[in-house]
Coordinates of C-alpha atoms in Angstrom, one line a residue:
X133 CA 86.5 137.4 115.6
X134 CA 87.7 137.0 112.1
X135 CA 83.7 137.1 110.2
X136 CA 83.7 137.0 106.1
X137 CA 81.2 138.1 103.7
X138 CA 79.5 136.1 101.7
X139 CA 80.9 137.9 98.8
X140 CA 84.7 137.6 100.1
X141 CA 83.9 133.5 100.7
X142 CA 82.5 133.5 97.4
X143 CA 85.3 135.2 96.1
X144 CA 88.3 132.8 97.7
X145 CA 86.3 129.3 96.7
X146 CA 86.7 130.2 93.0
X147 CA 90.1 130.6 93.7
X148 CA 90.3 127.1 94.8
X149 CA 88.2 125.7 92.4
X150 CA 90.0 128.0 89.4
X151 CA 93.6 126.7 90.7
X152 CA 92.8 123.7 88.5
X153 CA 89.6 122.5 86.7
X154 CA 88.1 119.5 88.1
X155 CA 90.3 118.7 90.8
X156 CA 87.2 117.4 92.6
X157 CA 88.5 113.8 91.3
X158 CA 90.3 111.0 92.6
X159 CA 94.4 112.5 92.5
X160 CA 94.9 108.0 91.8
X161 CA 96.4 108.3 88.4
X162 CA 94.4 106.2 85.7
X163 CA 95.9 103.0 85.6
X164 CA 95.3 100.5 82.3
X165 CA 92.7 97.4 84.6
X166 CA 94.8 94.1 85.0
X167 CA 94.3 90.6 85.5
X168 CA 97.0 88.8 88.2
X169 CA 96.8 85.5 87.5
X170 CA 98.2 82.4 89.5
X171 CA 99.4 79.0 89.2
X172 CA 100.8 76.0 91.5
X173 CA 102.1 74.2 88.5
X174 CA 102.4 75.2 84.9
X175 CA 103.4 71.3 83.5
X176 CA 100.9 68.6 84.2
X177 CA 100.5 64.6 83.7
X178 CA 97.4 63.1 81.8
X179 CA 94.6 63.4 83.6
X180 CA 95.8 66.1 86.8
X181 CA 94.2 68.7 87.4
X182 CA 94.8 72.1 89.1
X183 CA 92.8 75.1 89.5
X184 CA 94.5 78.9 88.8
X185 CA 93.9 81.6 90.7
X186 CA 92.5 85.0 89.4
X187 CA 92.2 88.6 90.4
X188 CA 91.2 91.8 88.8
X189 CA 92.2 95.4 89.4
X190 CA 90.3 98.6 88.1
X191 CA 91.7 101.9 86.3
X192 CA 92.2 102.8 90.4
X193 CA 94.2 99.8 91.4
X194 CA 92.0 98.5 93.3
X195 CA 91.2 94.7 93.6
X196 CA 87.6 94.2 92.6
X197 CA 85.1 91.3 91.8
X198 CA 83.7 91.1 88.4
X199 CA 82.0 88.2 86.3
X200 CA 85.0 87.1 84.3
X201 CA 85.3 83.9 81.9
X202 CA 88.0 81.6 81.3
X203 CA 89.8 80.7 77.9
X204 CA 92.0 77.8 77.5
X205 CA 94.0 78.1 73.5
X206 CA 93.5 74.8 72.5
X207 CA 90.9 72.9 75.1
X208 CA 91.4 69.7 73.5
X209 CA 94.3 69.9 75.1
X210 CA 93.9 72.0 77.6
X211 CA 90.3 72.0 79.4
X212 CA 89.2 75.5 81.8
X213 CA 86.1 75.6 83.5
X214 CA 84.2 78.5 85.2
X215 CA 85.7 78.5 88.5
X216 CA 89.3 78.1 86.9
X217 CA 89.6 74.5 87.1
X218 CA 92.0 73.1 83.9
X219 CA 92.3 69.2 83.5
X220 CA 95.2 68.1 81.1
X221 CA 93.4 66.0 78.8
X222 CA 96.1 65.5 76.0
X223 CA 99.9 66.0 75.0
X224 CA 100.8 69.0 74.4
X225 CA 100.8 72.9 75.1
X226 CA 98.2 75.7 75.6
X227 CA 97.4 78.9 76.7
X228 CA 95.0 80.0 79.5
X229 CA 94.1 83.2 80.1
X230 CA 90.7 85.1 81.9
X231 CA 89.0 88.5 80.5
X232 CA 86.7 90.7 81.1
X233 CA 85.2 93.5 78.9
X234 CA 88.1 94.6 76.9
X235 CA 91.1 93.7 79.4
X236 CA 92.9 90.6 78.9
X237 CA 94.7 88.7 81.0
X238 CA 98.7 87.5 80.0
X239 CA 98.0 83.9 80.0
X240 CA 99.5 81.5 81.6
X241 CA 101.9 78.1 79.3
X242 CA 100.4 74.8 80.7
X243 CA 102.4 71.8 79.1
X244 CA 100.9 68.5 79.2
X245 CA 103.1 65.5 78.5
X246 CA 102.8 61.4 77.9
X247 CA 105.1 60.4 80.1
X248 CA 108.3 61.7 82.4
X249 CA 111.4 61.7 79.5
X250 CA 109.3 64.2 77.1
X251 CA 109.9 67.8 77.2
X252 CA 107.8 69.8 79.5
X253 CA 109.7 72.9 79.7
X254 CA 112.0 74.9 76.9
X255 CA 114.6 77.5 78.6
X256 CA 115.9 80.7 76.2
X257 CA 118.6 82.5 77.8
X258 CA 120.3 86.1 76.5
X259 CA 123.6 87.5 77.8
X260 CA 121.6 91.2 77.8
X261 CA 118.3 92.2 76.9
X262 CA 119.4 95.8 74.8
X263 CA 120.0 96.7 71.5
X264 CA 121.6 99.0 69.7
X265 CA 120.2 99.9 66.0
X266 CA 121.5 96.8 63.7
X267 CA 123.6 94.9 66.5
X268 CA 122.7 91.0 66.2
X269 CA 122.9 88.6 69.5
X270 CA 122.8 84.6 69.4
X271 CA 120.4 83.1 71.8
X272 CA 120.5 80.0 73.6
X273 CA 117.7 77.4 74.0
X274 CA 117.4 73.9 76.2
X275 CA 114.8 71.8 77.0
X276 CA 113.9 69.3 80.4
X277 CA 111.5 66.9 81.2
X278 CA 109.1 67.4 84.2
X279 CA 112.0 66.1 86.6
X280 CA 114.3 68.7 85.7
X281 CA 116.5 66.5 83.1
X282 CA 118.2 67.9 80.3
X283 CA 116.4 66.1 77.2
X284 CA 116.8 67.1 73.6
X285 CA 114.5 67.4 71.3
X286 CA 113.8 66.8 67.2
X287 CA 112.8 70.1 65.9
X288 CA 113.8 73.3 67.0
X289 CA 111.8 77.2 65.9
X290 CA 112.6 80.6 67.0
X291 CA 110.0 83.9 66.7
X292 CA 110.0 86.8 66.3
X293 CA 106.5 89.2 67.9
X294 CA 107.8 91.7 65.7
X295 CA 110.4 91.2 63.1
X296 CA 110.0 95.0 62.5
X297 CA 112.1 95.5 65.2
X298 CA 113.6 91.8 65.9
X299 CA 114.6 89.4 63.8
X300 CA 115.4 86.1 64.6
X301 CA 116.7 83.4 62.5
X302 CA 116.5 79.5 62.3
X303 CA 120.0 79.2 64.6
X304 CA 118.4 81.6 67.2
X305 CA 120.5 84.7 66.1
X306 CA 118.4 88.1 66.2
X307 CA 119.3 91.3 64.7
X308 CA 117.9 94.5 65.3
X309 CA 116.7 96.3 62.6
X310 CA 113.9 99.5 64.4
X311 CA 114.3 101.1 67.4
X312 CA 111.4 99.3 70.2
X313 CA 110.4 96.8 72.3
X314 CA 109.8 93.1 70.9
X315 CA 109.4 90.2 72.3
X316 CA 111.1 86.7 71.2
X317 CA 110.6 83.1 72.1
X318 CA 110.9 79.4 71.1
X319 CA 109.8 75.9 70.6
X320 CA 111.4 72.8 70.7
X321 CA 109.0 70.3 70.0
X322 CA 105.9 72.4 69.6
X323 CA 106.1 73.0 73.5
X324 CA 107.2 77.2 73.7
X325 CA 109.3 78.7 75.5
X326 CA 109.8 81.5 78.1
X327 CA 109.0 85.1 76.4
X328 CA 112.3 88.1 76.7
X329 CA 111.8 91.3 75.2
X330 CA 114.6 93.3 73.8
X331 CA 114.7 97.0 73.6
X332 CA 116.0 98.6 70.9
X333 CA 117.6 101.9 70.6
X334 CA 120.3 103.8 71.1
X335 CA 121.7 104.0 74.7
X336 CA 121.9 107.9 75.5
X337 CA 118.5 108.6 74.7
X338 CA 114.9 107.6 75.6
X339 CA 111.5 108.2 74.2
X340 CA 107.9 108.2 75.1
X341 CA 104.5 109.3 74.4
X342 CA 102.2 111.0 76.7
X343 CA 99.2 109.3 78.0
X344 CA 95.7 111.5 79.3
X345 CA 94.8 111.0 82.5
X346 CA 91.2 111.6 84.4
X347 CA 89.9 113.1 82.2
X348 CA 92.2 115.7 80.8
X349 CA 94.4 115.9 77.4
X350 CA 97.7 115.2 76.5
X351 CA 99.4 113.9 73.5
X352 CA 102.5 114.0 71.3
X353 CA 105.7 112.8 72.5
X354 CA 108.7 113.3 74.6
X355 CA 112.8 112.4 74.3
X356 CA 115.2 112.5 77.0
X357 CA 119.0 112.0 75.8
X358 CA 122.4 113.2 76.6
X359 CA 124.0 116.1 74.7
X360 CA 127.9 117.2 74.9
X361 CA 127.2 115.5 78.5
X362 CA 124.0 117.3 80.0
X363 CA 120.1 115.7 80.0
X364 CA 118.2 117.3 77.5
X365 CA 114.5 116.7 77.4
X366 CA 112.7 118.3 74.2
X367 CA 108.5 117.9 74.1
X368 CA 107.4 117.7 70.1
X369 CA 105.8 119.7 68.2
X370 CA 102.4 117.7 68.4
X371 CA 102.8 118.1 72.2
X372 CA 99.2 119.4 73.3
X373 CA 97.9 119.6 77.1
X374 CA 95.2 120.7 79.2
X375 CA 96.0 124.3 80.9
X376 CA 95.0 125.2 84.2
X377 CA 97.0 127.9 87.1
X378 CA 100.0 126.5 87.2
X379 CA 100.7 123.8 84.8
X380 CA 104.1 122.3 85.1
X381 CA 106.8 119.1 83.1
X382 CA 107.9 117.9 86.4
X383 CA 110.3 114.3 86.0
X384 CA 109.8 111.5 88.3
X385 CA 109.4 108.2 89.2
X386 CA 105.1 107.8 89.8
X387 CA 102.5 109.1 88.3
X388 CA 100.2 109.5 92.1
X389 CA 99.9 113.1 92.2
X390 CA 101.1 113.4 95.8
X391 CA 104.7 111.8 95.1
X392 CA 105.5 113.7 91.8
X393 CA 105.2 116.9 94.0
X394 CA 107.1 115.8 96.7
X395 CA 109.5 113.7 95.5
X396 CA 110.0 114.8 91.5
X397 CA 111.6 116.9 89.6
X398 CA 110.2 120.3 88.7
X399 CA 112.0 121.9 84.8
X400 CA 109.3 124.4 85.0
X401 CA 105.8 125.9 84.1
X402 CA 104.6 125.4 80.4
X403 CA 101.4 127.8 78.9
X404 CA 101.6 127.2 75.9
X405 CA 101.3 123.7 73.1
X406 CA 104.7 122.7 70.6
X407 CA 107.5 122.3 71.6
X408 CA 109.6 122.4 74.1
X409 CA 112.8 122.6 75.8
X410 CA 114.7 121.6 79.1
X411 CA 118.1 120.9 80.0
X412 CA 117.5 119.1 83.4
X413 CA 121.2 119.2 83.7
X414 CA 121.3 122.9 84.8
X415 CA 117.8 121.8 87.1
X416 CA 119.7 119.4 88.6
X417 CA 123.4 118.8 89.2
X418 CA 124.4 115.5 88.4
X419 CA 121.3 114.2 86.7
X420 CA 121.7 110.7 84.9
X421 CA 119.8 109.8 81.8
X422 CA 117.8 106.9 83.7
X423 CA 117.4 108.0 87.1
X424 CA 113.5 109.5 85.9
X425 CA 111.0 107.1 84.0
X426 CA 108.3 110.0 83.7
X427 CA 108.1 112.7 82.1
X428 CA 104.9 113.6 84.1
X429 CA 101.8 117.2 83.0
X430 CA 101.0 118.3 86.4
X431 CA 98.6 120.5 87.6
X432 CA 101.0 121.9 90.6
X433 CA 98.3 124.4 92.7
X434 CA 95.7 120.7 93.0
X435 CA 99.1 118.1 92.9
X436 CA 97.3 116.2 89.8
X437 CA 98.3 115.2 87.2
X438 CA 97.1 115.9 83.9
X439 CA 99.2 113.0 81.7
X440 CA 102.8 111.5 81.2
X441 CA 104.9 109.7 78.9
X442 CA 106.6 106.4 80.0
X443 CA 111.0 106.6 78.9
X444 CA 112.0 103.9 77.3

């Protein structure tokens, strides 16, 4: 029978623990807490009521019951009580959302119509959602009544949520002025449309900024690009991370440690901060620029994500 002395047991325990400091925490990647709202209808006649459902998920993606509050941006048009019951009070539009501590839900647009011929829904359309710098694109816009029939409005307006990236003129023509992501929406007679997210950037380059997880350190930027037919990953000169025995850079489509280790692409071990370059094509033949969504800073012995950058 194998016998271990106390000193040997202590030594083996030290090796296991020193692989990655702090690995006794959950392996789940930290994400932003969020709400999910659900509504069976978003267009109402005067006096109609309905109840909106809400679910809250914490930083581990686990649904929790929390004391959130309901908010209407235009309570004189649509009221909402503590149970999520909304009431259509007068014609117009409003946004309904929930909030808890620092987490706010994506709002649901509610439209109240005075009659069946009024505008109930506005829709914008685009032939594509990726633009190169200085490229322009004409968007479409239409309006329907509560029965789905096309109606004409009097006033059409266009809005960009980030004019430093995308500009839009009075005719719905957008122009890309800087790299990044921006949303465009329109209004007809004050009724807001759906929003469309547009990405502006080179077709042969993706970028992301590192986000730390689990209390570790991860800062700096990552750039994945195609150079002379090869996929190259660059980490910026301000790149910094926590280190342990066996800290590696991976490409992956998940930030979960077990998934990264099993199906992610290992690029190499790192032992210092600062700029770094990896030739991904030499590591995996036939790899494409958009095969992976994340750059992962990874403690390989413990299958633990120290940080990640989402490539966009």
